mmCIF file of C-alpha atoms and ligand atoms in Angstrom:
data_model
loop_
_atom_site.group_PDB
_atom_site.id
_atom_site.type_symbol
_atom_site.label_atom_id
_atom_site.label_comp_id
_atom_site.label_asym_id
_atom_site.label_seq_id
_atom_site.Cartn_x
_atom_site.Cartn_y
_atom_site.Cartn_z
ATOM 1 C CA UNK A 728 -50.832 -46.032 -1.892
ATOM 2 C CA UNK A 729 -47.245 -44.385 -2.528
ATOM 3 C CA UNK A 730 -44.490 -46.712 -1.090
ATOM 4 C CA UNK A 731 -43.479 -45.248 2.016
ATOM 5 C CA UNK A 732 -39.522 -44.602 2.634
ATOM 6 C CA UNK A 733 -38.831 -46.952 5.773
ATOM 7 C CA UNK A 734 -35.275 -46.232 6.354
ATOM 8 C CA UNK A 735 -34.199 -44.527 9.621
ATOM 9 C CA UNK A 736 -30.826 -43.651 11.933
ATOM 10 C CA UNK A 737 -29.659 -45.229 14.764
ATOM 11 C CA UNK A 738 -26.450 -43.177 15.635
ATOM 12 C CA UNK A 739 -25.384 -43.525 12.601
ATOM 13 C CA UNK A 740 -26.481 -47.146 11.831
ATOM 14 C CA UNK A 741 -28.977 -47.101 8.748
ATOM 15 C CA UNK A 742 -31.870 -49.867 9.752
ATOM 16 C CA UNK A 743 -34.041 -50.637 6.877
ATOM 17 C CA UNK A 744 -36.953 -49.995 8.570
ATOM 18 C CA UNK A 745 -37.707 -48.827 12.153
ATOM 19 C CA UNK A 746 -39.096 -52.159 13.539
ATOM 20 C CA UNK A 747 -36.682 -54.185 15.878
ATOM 21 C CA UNK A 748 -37.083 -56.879 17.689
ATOM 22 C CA UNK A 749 -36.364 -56.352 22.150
ATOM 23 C CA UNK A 750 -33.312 -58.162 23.792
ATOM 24 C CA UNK A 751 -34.429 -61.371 25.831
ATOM 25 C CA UNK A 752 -37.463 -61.889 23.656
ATOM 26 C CA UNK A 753 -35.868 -63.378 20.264
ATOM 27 C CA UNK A 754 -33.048 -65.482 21.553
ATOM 28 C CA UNK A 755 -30.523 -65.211 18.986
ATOM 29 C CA UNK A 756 -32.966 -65.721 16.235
ATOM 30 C CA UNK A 757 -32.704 -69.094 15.674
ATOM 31 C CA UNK A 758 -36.421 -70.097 16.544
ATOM 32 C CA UNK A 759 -37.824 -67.187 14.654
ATOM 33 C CA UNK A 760 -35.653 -67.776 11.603
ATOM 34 C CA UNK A 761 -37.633 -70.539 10.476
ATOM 35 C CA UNK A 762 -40.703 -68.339 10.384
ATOM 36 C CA UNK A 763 -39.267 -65.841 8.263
ATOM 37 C CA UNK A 764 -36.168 -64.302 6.617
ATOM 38 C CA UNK A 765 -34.354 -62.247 9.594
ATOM 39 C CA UNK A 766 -33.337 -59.617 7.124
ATOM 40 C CA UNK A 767 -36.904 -58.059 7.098
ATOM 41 C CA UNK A 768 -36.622 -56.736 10.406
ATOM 42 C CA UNK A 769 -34.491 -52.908 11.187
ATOM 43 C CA UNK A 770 -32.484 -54.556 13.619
ATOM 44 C CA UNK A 771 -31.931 -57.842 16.159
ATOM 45 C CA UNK A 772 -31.064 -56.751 20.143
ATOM 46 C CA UNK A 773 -29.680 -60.488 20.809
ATOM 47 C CA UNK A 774 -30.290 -61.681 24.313
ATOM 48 C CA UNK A 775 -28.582 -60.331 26.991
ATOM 49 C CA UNK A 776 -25.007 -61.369 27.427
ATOM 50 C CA UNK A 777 -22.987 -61.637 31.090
ATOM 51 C CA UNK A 778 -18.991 -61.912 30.921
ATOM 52 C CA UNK A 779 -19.432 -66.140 31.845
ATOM 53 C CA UNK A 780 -22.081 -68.186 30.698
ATOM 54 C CA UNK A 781 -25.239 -68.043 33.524
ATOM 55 C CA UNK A 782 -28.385 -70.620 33.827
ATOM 56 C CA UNK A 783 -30.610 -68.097 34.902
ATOM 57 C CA UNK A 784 -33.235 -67.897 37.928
ATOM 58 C CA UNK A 785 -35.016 -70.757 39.320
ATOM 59 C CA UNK A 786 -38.757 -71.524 37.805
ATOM 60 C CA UNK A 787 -41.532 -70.652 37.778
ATOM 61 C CA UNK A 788 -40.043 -67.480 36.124
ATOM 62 C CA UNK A 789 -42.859 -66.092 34.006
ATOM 63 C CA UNK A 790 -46.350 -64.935 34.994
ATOM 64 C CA UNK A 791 -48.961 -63.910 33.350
ATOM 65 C CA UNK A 792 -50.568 -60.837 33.824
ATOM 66 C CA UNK A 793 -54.020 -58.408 32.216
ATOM 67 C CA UNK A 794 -52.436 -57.761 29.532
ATOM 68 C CA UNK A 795 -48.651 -58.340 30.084
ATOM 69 C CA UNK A 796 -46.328 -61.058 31.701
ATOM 70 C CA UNK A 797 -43.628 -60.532 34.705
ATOM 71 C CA UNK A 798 -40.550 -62.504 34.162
ATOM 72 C CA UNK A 799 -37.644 -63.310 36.351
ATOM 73 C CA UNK A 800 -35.964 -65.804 33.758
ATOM 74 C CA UNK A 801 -32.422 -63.729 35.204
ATOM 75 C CA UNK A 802 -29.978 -63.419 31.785
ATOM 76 C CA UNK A 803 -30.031 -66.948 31.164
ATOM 77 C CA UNK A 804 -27.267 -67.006 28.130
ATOM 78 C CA UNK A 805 -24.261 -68.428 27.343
ATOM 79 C CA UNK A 806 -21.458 -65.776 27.680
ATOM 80 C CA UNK A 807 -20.169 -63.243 25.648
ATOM 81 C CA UNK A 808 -17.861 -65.924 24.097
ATOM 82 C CA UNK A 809 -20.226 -68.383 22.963
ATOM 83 C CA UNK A 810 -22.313 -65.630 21.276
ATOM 84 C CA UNK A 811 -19.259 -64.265 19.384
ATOM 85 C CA UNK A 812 -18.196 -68.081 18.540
ATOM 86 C CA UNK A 813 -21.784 -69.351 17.556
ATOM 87 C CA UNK A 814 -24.253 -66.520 17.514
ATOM 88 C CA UNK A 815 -22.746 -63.732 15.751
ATOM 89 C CA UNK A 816 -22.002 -65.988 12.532
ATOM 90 C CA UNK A 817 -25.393 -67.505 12.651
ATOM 91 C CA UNK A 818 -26.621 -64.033 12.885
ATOM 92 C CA UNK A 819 -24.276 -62.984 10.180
ATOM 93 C CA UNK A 820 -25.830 -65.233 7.589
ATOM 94 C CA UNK A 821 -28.724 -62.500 6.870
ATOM 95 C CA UNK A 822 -28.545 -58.900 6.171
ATOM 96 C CA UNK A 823 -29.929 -57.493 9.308
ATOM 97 C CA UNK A 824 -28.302 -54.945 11.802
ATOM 98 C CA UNK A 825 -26.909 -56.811 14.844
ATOM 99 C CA UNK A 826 -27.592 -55.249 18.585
ATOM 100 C CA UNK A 827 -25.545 -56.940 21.398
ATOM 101 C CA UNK A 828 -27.198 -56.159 24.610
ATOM 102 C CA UNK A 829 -24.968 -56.493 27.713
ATOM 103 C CA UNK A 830 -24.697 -56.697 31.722
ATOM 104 C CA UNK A 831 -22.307 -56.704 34.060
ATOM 105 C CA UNK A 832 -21.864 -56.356 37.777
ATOM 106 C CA UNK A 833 -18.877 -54.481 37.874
ATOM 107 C CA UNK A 834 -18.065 -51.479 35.721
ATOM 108 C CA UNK A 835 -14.818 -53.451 34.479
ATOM 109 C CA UNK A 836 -17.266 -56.601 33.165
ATOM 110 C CA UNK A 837 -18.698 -53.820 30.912
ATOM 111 C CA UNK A 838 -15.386 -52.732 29.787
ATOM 112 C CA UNK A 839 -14.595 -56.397 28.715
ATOM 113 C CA UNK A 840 -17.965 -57.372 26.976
ATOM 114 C CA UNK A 841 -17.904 -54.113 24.970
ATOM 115 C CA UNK A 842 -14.042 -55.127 23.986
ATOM 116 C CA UNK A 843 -14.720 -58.633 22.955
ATOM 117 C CA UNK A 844 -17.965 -57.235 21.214
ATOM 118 C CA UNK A 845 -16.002 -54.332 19.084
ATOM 119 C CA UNK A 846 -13.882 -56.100 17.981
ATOM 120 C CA UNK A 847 -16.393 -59.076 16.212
ATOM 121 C CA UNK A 848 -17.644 -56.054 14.933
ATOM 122 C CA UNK A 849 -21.205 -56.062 16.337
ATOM 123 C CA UNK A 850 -23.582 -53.004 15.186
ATOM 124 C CA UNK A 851 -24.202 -51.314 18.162
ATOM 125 C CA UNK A 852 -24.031 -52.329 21.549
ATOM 126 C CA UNK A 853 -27.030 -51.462 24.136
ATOM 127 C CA UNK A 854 -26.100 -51.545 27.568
ATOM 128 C CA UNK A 855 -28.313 -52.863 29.364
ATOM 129 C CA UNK A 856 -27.874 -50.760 33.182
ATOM 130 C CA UNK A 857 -30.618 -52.501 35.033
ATOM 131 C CA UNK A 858 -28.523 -55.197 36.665
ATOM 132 C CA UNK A 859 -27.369 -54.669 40.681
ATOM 133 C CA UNK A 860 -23.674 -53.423 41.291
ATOM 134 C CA UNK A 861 -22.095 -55.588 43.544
ATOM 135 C CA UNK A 862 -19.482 -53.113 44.756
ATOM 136 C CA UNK A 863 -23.139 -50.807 45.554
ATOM 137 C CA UNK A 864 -24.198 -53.153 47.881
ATOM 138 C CA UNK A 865 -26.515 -54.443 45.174
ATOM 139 C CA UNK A 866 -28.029 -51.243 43.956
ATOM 140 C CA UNK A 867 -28.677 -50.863 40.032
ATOM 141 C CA UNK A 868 -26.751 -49.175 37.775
ATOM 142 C CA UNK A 869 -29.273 -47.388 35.924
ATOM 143 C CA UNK A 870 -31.610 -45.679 39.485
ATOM 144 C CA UNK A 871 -28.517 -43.329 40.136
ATOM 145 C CA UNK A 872 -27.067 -40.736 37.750
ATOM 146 C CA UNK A 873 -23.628 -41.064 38.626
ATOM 147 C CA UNK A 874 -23.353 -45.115 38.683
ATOM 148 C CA UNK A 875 -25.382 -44.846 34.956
ATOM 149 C CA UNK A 876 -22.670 -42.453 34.093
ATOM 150 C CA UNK A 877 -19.684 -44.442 35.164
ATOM 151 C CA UNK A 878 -20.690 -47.765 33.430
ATOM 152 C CA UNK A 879 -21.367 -45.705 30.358
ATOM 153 C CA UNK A 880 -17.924 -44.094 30.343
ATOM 154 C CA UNK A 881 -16.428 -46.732 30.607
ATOM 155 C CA UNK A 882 -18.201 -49.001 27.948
ATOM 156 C CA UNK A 883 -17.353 -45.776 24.811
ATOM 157 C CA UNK A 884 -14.134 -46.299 26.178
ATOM 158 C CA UNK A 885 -13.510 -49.927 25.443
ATOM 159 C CA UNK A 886 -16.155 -49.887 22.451
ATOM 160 C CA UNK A 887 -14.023 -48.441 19.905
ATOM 161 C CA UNK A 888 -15.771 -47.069 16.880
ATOM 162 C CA UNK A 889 -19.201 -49.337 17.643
ATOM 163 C CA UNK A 890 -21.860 -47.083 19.044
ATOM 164 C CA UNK A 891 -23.102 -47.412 22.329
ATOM 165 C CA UNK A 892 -26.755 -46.963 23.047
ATOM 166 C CA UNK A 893 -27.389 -47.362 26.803
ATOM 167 C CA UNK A 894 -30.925 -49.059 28.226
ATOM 168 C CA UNK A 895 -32.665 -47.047 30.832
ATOM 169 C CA UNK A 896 -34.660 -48.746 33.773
ATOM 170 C CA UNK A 897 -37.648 -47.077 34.257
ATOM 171 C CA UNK A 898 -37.818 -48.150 37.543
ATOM 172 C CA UNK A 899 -36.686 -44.526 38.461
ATOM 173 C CA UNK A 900 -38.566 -41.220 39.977
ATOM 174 C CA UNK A 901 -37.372 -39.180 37.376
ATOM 175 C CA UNK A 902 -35.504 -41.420 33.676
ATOM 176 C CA UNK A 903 -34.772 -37.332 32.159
ATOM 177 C CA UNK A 904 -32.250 -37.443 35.335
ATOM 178 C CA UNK A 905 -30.913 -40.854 33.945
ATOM 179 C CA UNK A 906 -30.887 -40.144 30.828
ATOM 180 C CA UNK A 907 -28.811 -36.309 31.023
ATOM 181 C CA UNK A 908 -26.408 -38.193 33.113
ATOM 182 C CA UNK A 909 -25.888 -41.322 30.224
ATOM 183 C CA UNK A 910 -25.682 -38.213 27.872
ATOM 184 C CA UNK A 911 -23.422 -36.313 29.412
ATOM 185 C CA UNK A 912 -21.046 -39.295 30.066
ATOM 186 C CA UNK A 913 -20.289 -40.114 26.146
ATOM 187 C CA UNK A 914 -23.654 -42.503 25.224
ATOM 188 C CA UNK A 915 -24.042 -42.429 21.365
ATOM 189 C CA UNK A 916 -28.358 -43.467 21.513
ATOM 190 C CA UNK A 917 -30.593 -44.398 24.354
ATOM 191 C CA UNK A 918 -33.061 -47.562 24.250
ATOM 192 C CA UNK A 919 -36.093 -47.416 26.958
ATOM 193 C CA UNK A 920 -37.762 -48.827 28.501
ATOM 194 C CA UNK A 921 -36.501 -52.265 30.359
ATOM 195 C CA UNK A 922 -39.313 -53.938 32.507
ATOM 196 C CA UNK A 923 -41.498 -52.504 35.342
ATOM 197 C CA UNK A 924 -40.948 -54.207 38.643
ATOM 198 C CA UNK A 925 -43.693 -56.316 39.912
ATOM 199 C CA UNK A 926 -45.129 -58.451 41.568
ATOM 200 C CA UNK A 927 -47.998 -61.800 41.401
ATOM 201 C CA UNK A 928 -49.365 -63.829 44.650
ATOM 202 C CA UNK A 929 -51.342 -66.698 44.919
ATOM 203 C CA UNK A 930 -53.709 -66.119 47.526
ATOM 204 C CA UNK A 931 -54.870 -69.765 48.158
ATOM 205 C CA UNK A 932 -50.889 -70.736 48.484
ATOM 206 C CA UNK A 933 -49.728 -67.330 49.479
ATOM 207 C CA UNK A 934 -47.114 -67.701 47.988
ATOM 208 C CA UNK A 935 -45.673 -65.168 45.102
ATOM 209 C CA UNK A 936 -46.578 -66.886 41.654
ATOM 210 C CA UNK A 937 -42.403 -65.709 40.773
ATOM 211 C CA UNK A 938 -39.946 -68.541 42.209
ATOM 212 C CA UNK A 939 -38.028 -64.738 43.127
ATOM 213 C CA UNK A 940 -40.670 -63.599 44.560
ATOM 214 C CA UNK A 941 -40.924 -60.166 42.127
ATOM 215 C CA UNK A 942 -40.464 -59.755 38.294
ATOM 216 C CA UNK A 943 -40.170 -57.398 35.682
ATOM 217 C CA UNK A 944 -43.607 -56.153 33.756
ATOM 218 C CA UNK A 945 -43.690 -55.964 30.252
ATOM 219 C CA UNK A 946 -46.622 -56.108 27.243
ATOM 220 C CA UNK A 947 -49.351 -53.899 26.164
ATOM 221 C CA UNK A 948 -49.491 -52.601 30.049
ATOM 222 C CA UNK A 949 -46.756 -50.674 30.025
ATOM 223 C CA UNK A 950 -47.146 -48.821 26.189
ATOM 224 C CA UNK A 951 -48.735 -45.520 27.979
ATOM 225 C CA UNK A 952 -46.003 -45.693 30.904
ATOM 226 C CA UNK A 953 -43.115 -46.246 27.287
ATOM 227 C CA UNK A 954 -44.582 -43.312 25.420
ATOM 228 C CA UNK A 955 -44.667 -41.077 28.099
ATOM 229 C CA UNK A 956 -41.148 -42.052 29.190
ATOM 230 C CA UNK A 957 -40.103 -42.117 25.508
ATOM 231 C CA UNK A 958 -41.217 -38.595 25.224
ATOM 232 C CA UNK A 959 -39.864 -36.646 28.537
ATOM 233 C CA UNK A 960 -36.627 -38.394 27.821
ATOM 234 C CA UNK A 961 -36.575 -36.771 23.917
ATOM 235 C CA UNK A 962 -37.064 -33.287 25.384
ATOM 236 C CA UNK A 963 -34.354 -33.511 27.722
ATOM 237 C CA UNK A 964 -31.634 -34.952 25.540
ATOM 238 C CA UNK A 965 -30.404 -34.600 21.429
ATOM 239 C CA UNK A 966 -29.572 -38.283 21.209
ATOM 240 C CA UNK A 967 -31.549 -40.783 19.611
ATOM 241 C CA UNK A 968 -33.931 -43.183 21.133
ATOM 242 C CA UNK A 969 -35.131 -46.908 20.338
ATOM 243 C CA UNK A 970 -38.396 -46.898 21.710
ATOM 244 C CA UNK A 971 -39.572 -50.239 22.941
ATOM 245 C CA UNK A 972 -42.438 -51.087 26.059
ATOM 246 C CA UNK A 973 -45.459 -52.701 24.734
ATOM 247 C CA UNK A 974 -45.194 -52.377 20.983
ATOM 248 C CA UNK A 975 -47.772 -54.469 19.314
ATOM 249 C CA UNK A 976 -49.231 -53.054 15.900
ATOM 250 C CA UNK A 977 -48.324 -50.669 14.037
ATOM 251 C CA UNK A 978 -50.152 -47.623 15.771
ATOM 252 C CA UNK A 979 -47.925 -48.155 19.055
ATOM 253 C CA UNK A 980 -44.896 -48.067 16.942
ATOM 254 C CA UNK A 981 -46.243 -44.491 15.605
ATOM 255 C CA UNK A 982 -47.308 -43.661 18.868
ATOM 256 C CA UNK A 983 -43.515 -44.604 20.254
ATOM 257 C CA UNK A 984 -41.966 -42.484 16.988
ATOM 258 C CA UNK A 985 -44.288 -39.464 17.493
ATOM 259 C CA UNK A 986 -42.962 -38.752 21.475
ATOM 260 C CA UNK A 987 -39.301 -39.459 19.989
ATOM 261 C CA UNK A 988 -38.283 -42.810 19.412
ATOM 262 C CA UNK A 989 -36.406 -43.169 15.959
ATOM 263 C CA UNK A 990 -37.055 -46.497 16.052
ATOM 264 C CA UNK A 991 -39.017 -49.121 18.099
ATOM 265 C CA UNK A 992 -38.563 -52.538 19.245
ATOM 266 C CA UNK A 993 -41.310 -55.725 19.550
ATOM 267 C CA UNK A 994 -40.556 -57.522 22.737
ATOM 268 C CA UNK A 995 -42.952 -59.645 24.539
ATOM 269 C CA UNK A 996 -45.781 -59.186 21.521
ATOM 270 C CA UNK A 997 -43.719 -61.867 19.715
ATOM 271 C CA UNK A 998 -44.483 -64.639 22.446
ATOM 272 C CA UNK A 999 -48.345 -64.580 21.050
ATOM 273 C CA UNK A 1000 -47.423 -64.085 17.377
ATOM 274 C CA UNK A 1001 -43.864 -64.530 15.827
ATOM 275 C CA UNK A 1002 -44.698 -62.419 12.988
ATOM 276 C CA UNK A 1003 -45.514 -59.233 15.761
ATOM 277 C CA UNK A 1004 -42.694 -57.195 14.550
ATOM 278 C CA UNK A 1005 -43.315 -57.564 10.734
ATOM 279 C CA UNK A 1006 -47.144 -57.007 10.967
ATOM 280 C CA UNK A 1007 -45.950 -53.786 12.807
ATOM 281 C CA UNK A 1008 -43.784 -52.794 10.356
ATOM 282 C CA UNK A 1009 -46.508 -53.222 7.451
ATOM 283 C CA UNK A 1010 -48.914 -51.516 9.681
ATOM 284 C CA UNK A 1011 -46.778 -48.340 10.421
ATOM 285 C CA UNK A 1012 -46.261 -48.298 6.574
ATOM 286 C CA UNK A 1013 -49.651 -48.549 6.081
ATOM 287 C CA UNK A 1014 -50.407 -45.545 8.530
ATOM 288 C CA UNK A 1015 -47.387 -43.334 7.247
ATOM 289 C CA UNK A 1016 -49.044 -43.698 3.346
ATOM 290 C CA UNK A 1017 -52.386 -42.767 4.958
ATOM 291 C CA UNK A 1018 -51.088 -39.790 6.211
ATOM 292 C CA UNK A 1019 -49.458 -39.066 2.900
ATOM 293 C CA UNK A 1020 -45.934 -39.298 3.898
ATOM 294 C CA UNK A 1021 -42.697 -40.013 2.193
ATOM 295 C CA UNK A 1022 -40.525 -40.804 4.492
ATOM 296 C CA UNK A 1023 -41.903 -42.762 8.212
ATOM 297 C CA UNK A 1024 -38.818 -40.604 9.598
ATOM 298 C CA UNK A 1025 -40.913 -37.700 9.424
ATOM 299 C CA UNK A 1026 -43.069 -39.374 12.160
ATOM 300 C CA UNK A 1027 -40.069 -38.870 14.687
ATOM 301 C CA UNK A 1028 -40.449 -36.361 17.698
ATOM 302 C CA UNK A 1029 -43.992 -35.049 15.727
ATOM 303 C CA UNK A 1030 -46.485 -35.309 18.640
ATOM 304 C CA UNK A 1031 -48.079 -31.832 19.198
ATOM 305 C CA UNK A 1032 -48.479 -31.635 22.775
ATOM 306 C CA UNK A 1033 -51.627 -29.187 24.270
HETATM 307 C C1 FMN B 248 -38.552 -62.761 28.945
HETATM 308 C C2 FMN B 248 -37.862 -61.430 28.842
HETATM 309 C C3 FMN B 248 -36.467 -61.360 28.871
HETATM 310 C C4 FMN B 248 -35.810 -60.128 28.771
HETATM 311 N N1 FMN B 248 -34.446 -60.094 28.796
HETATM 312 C C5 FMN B 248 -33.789 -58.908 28.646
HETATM 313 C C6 FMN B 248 -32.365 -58.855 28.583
HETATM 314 O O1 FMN B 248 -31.683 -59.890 28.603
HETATM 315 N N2 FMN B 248 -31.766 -57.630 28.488
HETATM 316 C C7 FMN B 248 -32.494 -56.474 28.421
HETATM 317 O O2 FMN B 248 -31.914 -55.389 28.326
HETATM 318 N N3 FMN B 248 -33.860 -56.492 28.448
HETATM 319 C C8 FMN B 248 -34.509 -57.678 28.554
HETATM 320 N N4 FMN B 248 -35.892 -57.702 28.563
HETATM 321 C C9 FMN B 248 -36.642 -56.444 28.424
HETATM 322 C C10 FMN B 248 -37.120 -56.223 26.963
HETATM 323 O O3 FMN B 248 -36.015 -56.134 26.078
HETATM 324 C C11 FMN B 248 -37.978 -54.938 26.847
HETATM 325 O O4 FMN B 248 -37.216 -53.835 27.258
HETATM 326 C C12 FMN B 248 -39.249 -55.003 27.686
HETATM 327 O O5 FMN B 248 -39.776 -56.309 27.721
HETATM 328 C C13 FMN B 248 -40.336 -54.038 27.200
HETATM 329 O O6 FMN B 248 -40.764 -54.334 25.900
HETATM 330 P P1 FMN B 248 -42.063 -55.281 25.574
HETATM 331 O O7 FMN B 248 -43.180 -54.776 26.429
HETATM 332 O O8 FMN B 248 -42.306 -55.107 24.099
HETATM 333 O O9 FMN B 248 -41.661 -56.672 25.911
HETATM 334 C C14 FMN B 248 -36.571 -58.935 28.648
HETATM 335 C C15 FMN B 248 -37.961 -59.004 28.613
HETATM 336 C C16 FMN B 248 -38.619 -60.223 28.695
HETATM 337 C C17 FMN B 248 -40.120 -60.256 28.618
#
């Protein structure tokens, strides 16, 4: 089979190939490092970072579900500091494109993190929007246009030259509405989708299986609900997508590519096998020679819809 051409954009970013790995699910790296070299992958969305240091929500804070889990585990991490101190180096060390993912509660948290994070010179930085606004009585950034757009403006404005690819919540009637807002407000690439909200009980307890009671979905459950999302949010805006809900061989990744995504990301596939995201990358190779392509950029935005 010809050797496929792997290499994709990420506003502007060059990944090797298009297989990430999803913020939350790889720590910094550390744990998966000793399974393989971190430079195979396209890119690393570290865990989410908060302005201070947070221990996260009370257990039991992951569920199982058919063919998924629901976590509440709450942005455990240890502040934007620490990561620039410790992480960032450690991450340094291999030659692999480095995603900071961020949340804030206040527009002005944002502003800080994205400061901080241009200037160690991060890759890009993917804001993550799903987390409650405290001055909004609690509401999330990313279910109303205009709160989306604000935290957006104001992260390109403290970014500098790093790109800023925002996270939609597709805990939302309508993400296209989202995602034109995020556009119109400066965002440089767009990275969907963040968890489902759900929810577990134990009916012999009755009590909810989460220790807060709901969670967020995520795993092979949500891959239709990703594509489709994926895909409306491609036809209503030119900016480029990371793909990421689900992802588990390499078909999903095409499947994620065809609707739009330029690249994807492996999230909670990696919990049952470490070596998820390169497996997916060898399969999507594999499928891209099949087909008899050069390049697995050609797969982008190809879907040919009845
Ligand atoms: C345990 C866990 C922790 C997560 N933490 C974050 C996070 O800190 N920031 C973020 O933007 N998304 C976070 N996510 C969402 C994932 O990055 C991803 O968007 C989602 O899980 C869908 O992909 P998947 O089905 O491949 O896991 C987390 C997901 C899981 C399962």
């Amino acid at each position: 089979m010809p050797d496929v051409d792997m290499r994709v954009e990420l506003a502007g970013v060059t990944l090797k190939n298009p297989v990430c790995v999803a913020s939350g699910t790889f720590g910094f790296g550390r744990e998966y490092g000793a399974f393989y070299d971190l430079g195979e992958l396209g890119a690393i969305c570290a865990k989410g970072l908060t302005l201070h240091r947070r221990e996260g929500n009370p257990g039991p804070r992951i569920a199982e579900t058919p063919m998924g889990i629901l976590n509440s585990v709450g942005l455990q991490n240890p502040g934007v500091d620490a990561f620039v101190e410790t992480e960032l180096p450690f991450l340094r060390q291999y030659d692999v494109k480095v995603i900071a993912n961020i949340s804030g509660n206040t527009p002005e948290e944002y502003g800080i993190m994205c400061e901080k994070l241009a200037q160690a010179g991060v890759d890009l930085i993917e804001v993550n929007i799903s987390c409650p606004n405290v001055k909004a009585g609690g509401l999330a950034y990313g279910t109303r246009p205009e709160l989306a757009a604000e935290v957006t403006q104001v992260a390109k404005a403290h970014a500098g030259s790093v790109p800023v690819m925002v996270k939609l919540s597709p805990n939302v009637t309508d993400i296209t509405e989202i995602a034109r807002a995020v556009a119109g407000a400066g965002a440089d690439a767009l990275s969907l989708i963040n968890t489902l909200r759900g929810m577990r009980i134990d009916v012999n307890t009755r009590r909810p299986v989460l220790k807060m009671n709901t969670g967020g979905l995520s795993g092979p459950a949500v891959l239709p609900v990703a594509v489709r999302m994926v895909w409306e949010v491609a036809q209503a805006v030119d900016l480029p997508i990371l793909g990421m809900g689900g992802v588990s061989k390499g078909a999903d990744a095409a499947q994620m590519m065809l609707a739009g995504a330029s690249a994807v990301a492996v999230g909670t596939a990696l919990f049952a096998d470490p070596y998820a995201p390169i497996r997916v990358r060898d399969e999507l190779a594999a499928l891209a020679a099949g087909q008899g392509l050069e390049r697995a950029a050609e797969l982008i935005g190809g879907v040919k819809p009845w």
